[in-house]
Short mmCIF file of C-alpha atoms in Angstrom, two decimals:
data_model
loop_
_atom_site.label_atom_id
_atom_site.label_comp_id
_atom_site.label_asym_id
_atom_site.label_seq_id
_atom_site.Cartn_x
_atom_site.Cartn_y
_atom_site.Cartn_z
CA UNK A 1441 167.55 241.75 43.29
CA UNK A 1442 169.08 238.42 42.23
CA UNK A 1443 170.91 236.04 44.33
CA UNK A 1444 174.64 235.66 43.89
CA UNK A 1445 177.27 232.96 45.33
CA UNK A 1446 180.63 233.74 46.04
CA UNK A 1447 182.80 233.73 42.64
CA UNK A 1448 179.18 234.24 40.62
CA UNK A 1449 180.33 237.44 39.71
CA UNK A 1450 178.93 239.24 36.20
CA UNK A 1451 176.38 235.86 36.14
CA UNK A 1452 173.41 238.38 36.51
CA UNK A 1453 174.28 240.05 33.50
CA UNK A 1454 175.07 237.44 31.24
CA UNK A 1455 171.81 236.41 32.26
CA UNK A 1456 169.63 240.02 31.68
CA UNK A 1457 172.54 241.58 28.77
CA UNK A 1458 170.42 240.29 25.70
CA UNK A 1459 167.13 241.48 27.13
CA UNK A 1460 168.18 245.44 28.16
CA UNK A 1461 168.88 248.55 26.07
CA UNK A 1462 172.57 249.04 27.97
CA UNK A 1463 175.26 247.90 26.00
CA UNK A 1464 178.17 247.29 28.56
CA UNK A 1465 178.57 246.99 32.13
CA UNK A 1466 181.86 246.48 34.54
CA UNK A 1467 182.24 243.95 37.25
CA UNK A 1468 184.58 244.15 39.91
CA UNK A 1469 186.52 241.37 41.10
CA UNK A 1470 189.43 240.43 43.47
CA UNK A 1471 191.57 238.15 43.25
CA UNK A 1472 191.04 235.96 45.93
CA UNK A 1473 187.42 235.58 44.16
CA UNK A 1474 189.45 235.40 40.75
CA UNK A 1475 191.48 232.53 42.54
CA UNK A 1476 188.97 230.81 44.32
CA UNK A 1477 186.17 230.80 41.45
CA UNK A 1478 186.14 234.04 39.67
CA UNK A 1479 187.52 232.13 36.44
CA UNK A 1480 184.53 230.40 35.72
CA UNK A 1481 182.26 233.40 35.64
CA UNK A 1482 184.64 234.66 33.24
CA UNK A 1483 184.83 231.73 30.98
CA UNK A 1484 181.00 231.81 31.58
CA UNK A 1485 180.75 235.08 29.84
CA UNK A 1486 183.23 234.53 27.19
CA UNK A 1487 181.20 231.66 26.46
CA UNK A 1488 177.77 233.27 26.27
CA UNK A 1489 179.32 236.31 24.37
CA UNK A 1490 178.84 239.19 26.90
CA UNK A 1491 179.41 242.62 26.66
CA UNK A 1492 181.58 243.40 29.74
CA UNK A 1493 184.27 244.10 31.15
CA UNK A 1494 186.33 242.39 34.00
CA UNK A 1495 188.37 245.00 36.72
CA UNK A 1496 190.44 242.45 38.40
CA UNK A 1497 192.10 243.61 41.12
CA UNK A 1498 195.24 242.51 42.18
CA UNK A 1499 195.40 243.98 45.37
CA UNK A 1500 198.43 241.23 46.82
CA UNK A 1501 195.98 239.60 49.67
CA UNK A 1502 192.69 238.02 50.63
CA UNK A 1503 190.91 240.86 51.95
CA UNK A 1504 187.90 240.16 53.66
CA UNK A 1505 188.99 237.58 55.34
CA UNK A 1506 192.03 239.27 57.00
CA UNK A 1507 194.76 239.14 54.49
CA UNK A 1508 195.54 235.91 54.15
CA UNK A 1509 197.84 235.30 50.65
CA UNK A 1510 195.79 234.50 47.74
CA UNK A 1511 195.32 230.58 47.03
CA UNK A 1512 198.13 229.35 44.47
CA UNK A 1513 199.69 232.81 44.87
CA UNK A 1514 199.00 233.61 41.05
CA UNK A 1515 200.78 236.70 39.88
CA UNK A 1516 199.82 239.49 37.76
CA UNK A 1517 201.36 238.01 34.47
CA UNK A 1518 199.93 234.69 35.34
CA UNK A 1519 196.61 236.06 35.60
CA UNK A 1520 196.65 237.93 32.73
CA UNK A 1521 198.24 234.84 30.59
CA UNK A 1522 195.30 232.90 31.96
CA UNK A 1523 192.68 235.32 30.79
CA UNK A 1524 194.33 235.54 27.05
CA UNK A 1525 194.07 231.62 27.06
CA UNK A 1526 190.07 232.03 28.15
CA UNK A 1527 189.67 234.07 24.43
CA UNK A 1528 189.23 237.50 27.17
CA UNK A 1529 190.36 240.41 24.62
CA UNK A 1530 191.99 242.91 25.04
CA UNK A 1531 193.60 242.98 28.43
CA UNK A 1532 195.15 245.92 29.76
CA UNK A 1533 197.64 245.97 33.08
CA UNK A 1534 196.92 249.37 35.44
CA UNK A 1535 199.14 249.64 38.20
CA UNK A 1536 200.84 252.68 40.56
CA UNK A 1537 204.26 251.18 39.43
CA UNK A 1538 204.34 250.49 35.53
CA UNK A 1539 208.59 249.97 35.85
CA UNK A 1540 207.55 246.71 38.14
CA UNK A 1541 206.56 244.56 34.60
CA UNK A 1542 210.13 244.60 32.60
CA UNK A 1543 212.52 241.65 31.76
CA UNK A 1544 210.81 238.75 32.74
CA UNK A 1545 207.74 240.13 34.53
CA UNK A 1546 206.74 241.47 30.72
CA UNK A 1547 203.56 240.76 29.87
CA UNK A 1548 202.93 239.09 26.35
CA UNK A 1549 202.74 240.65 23.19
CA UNK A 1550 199.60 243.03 22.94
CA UNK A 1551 199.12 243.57 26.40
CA UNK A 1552 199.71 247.14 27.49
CA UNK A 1553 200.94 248.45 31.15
CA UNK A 1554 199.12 251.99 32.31
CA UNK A 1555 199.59 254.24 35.01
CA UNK A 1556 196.69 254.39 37.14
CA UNK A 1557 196.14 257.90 36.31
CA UNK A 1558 194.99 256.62 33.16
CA UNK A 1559 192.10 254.26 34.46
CA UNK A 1560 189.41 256.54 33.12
CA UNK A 1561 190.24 256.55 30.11
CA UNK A 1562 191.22 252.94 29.76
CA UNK A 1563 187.27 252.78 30.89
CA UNK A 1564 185.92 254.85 27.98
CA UNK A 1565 188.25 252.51 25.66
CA UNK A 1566 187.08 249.13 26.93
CA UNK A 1567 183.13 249.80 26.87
CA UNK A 1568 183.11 250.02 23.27
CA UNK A 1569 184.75 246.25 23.02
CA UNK A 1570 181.69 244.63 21.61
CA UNK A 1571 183.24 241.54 23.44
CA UNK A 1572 184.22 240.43 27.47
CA UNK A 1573 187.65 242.46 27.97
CA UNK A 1574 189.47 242.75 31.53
CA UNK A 1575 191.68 245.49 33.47
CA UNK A 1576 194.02 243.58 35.90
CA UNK A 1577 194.30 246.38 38.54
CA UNK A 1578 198.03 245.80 40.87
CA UNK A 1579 197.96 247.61 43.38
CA UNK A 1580 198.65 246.12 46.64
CA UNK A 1581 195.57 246.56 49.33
CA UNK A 1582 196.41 249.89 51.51
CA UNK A 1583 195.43 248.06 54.85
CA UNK A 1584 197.67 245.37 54.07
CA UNK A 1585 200.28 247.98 53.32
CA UNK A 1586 199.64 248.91 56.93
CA UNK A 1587 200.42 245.40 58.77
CA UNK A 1588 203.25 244.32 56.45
CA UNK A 1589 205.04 247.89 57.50
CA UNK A 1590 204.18 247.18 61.13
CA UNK A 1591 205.86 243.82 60.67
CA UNK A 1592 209.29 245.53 58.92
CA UNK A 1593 207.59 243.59 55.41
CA UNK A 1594 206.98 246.48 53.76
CA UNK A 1595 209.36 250.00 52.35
CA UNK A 1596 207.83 252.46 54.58
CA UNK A 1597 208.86 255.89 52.98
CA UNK A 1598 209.91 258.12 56.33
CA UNK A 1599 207.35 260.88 55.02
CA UNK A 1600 204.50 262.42 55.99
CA UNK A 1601 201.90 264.68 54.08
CA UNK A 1602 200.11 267.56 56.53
CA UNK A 1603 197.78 270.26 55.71
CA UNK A 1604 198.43 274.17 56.82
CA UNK A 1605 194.81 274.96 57.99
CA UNK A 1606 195.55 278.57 57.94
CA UNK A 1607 196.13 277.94 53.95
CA UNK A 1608 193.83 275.45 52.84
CA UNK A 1609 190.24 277.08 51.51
CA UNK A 1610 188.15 273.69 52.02
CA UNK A 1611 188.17 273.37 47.63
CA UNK A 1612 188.32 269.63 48.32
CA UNK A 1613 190.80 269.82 45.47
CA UNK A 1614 193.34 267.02 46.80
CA UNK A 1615 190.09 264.65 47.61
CA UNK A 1616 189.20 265.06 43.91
CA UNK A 1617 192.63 263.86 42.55
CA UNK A 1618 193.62 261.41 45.23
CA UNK A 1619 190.35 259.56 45.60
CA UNK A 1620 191.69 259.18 49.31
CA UNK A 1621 189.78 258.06 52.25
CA UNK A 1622 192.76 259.70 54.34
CA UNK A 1623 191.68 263.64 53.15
CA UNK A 1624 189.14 264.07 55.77
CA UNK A 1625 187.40 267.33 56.83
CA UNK A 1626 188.66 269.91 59.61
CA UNK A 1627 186.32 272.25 61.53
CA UNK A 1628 187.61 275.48 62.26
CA UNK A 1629 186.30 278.49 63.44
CA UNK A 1630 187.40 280.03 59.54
CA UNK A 1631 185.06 276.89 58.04
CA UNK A 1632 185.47 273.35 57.00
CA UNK A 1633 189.33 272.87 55.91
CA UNK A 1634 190.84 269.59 55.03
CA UNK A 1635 193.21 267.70 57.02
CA UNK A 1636 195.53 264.17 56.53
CA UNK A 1637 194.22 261.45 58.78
CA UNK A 1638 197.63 259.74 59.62
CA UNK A 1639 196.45 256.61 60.91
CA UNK A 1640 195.33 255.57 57.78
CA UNK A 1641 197.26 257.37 55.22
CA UNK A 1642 198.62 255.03 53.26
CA UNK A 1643 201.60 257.06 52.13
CA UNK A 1644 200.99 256.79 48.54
CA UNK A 1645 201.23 260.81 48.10
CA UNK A 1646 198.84 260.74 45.27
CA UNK A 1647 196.97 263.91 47.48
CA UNK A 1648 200.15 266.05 46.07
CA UNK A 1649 199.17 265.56 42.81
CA UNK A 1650 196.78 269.26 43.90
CA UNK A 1651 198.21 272.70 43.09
CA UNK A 1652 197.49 273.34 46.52
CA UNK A 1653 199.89 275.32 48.68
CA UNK A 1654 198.53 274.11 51.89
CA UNK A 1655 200.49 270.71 51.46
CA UNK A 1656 203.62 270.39 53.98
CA UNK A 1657 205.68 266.86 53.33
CA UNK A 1658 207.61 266.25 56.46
CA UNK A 1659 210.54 264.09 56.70
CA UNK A 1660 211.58 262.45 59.80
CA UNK A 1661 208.22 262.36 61.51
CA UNK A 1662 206.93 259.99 63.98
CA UNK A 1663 202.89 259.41 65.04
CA UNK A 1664 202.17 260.34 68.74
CA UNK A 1665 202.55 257.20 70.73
CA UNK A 1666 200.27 256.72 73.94
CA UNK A 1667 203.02 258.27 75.83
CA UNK A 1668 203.40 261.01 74.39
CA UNK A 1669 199.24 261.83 73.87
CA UNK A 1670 198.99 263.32 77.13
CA UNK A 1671 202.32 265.77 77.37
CA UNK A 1672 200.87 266.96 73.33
CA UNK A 1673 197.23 267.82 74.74
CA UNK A 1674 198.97 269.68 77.66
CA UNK A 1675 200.81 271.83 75.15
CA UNK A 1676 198.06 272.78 73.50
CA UNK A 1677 196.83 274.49 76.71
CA UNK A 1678 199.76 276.59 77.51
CA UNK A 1679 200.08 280.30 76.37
CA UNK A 1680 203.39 279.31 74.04
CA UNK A 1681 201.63 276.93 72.12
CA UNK A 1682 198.48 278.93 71.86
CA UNK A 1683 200.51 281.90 70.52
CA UNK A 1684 202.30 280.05 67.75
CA UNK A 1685 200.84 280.17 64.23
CA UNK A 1686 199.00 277.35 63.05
CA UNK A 1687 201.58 276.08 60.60
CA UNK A 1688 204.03 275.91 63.48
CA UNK A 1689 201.18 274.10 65.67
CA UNK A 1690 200.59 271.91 62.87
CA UNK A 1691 204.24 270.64 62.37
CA UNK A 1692 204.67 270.85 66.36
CA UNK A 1693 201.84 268.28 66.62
CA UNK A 1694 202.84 265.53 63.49
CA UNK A 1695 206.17 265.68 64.35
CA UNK A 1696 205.70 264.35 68.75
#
């Protein structure tokens, strides 16, 4: 394994591309990295004619150091202006919101905007580019999503997505198309269901994209505060409770 600083990233490959039989790789890259030193390893492997292709993603925050706003702020356009002046061709925008980049957030000429739905294929596209290409990812970082709301920074939709045990058949379905940390599995004495972790859901809804029928949305709801903990665990003890079905349990319990 080879050594890497902080910003070096893609330098191993520049390094090994000429001398293996794979053609193209991807490197990952935030943009605090981007920001901090990422450019150079970019301009690096412009310069030494690499295969490859950059995922930059703009996820709105430092991350691993706590969230802290990216150095010189750069935005999305800015970074992708910055890679068209490094000679980094094509560069496509993916992003949850394509309606965000009109009037004067356009990108320039050449430069397309796609869903994120379409980040496979974009993929398949880019690793025939016999050439260094880049993806600018926007999508701002889910924890982050979490503090700003917290803080009253951040539209907070008043929504939450629940799962109907008695419904779902474990197909791991809404995992497959949301890619979501948040779909975790449910033990139940009918087998492993899925259920919607609400501390960390993000609220992004892209687990409805399923044909699943187990999915409730419901509006209005609140997460159990440490108040209210104790009174829910005592209703789940008491013969009422216990005799409702488990859809009505289910929306008893997010709703507290």
């Amino acid at each position: 394994m080879m050594p890497m600083p902080m910003g070096g990233d893609g330098m191993p490959w520049v390094a090994a591309g000429p001398f293996v039989d794979m053609p193209h790789i991807f490197q990952n890259m935030g943009d605090g990295t981007y920001a901090h030193s990422g450019i150079l390893s970019i301009r690096a492997a412009v310069a030494a004619r690499s295969r490859m292709t950059f995922k930059i993603l703009y996820n709105d925050a430092v991350a691993m150091t706590g969230g802290q706003p990216v150095e010189g702020a750069p935005t999305p356009i800015e970074i992708v202006r910055q890679l068209l002046a490094e000679r980094v061709s094509p560069v496509v925008i993916v992003t949850d919101e394509p309606a965000q980049f009109t009037g004067q957030d356009a990108p320039p000429d050449g430069v397309r905007i796609v869903h994120r739905d379409r980040l496979d294929e974009v993929q398949k596209e880019l690793r025939d580019v016999p050439a260094v290409s880049a993806i600018v990812y926007v999508q701002t970082c889910a924890a982050e999503k979490r503090r700003r709301r917290k803080r009253g920074l951040y539209p907070d939709p008043d929504r939450r997505v629940v799962i109907n045990p008695a419904v779902c058949e474990g197909c791991g379905d809404c995992s497959v198309q949301s890619n979501c940390l948040s779909v975790v599995p449910l033990e139940t004495e009918f087998g492993r269901k899925r259920m919607i972790d609400q501390s960390s859901c993000n609220k992004d809804f892209s687990c409805l994209k399923g044909f699943c029928p187990s999915f409730i949305t419901v509006d209005g709801a609140n997460l159990p505060s440490a108040a209210t903990r104790a009174p829910a665990a005592l209703m789940r003890r008491l013969p009422i409770y216990r005799n409702l079905s488990l859809l009505a349990q289910a929306a008893f319990m997010t709703c507290l």
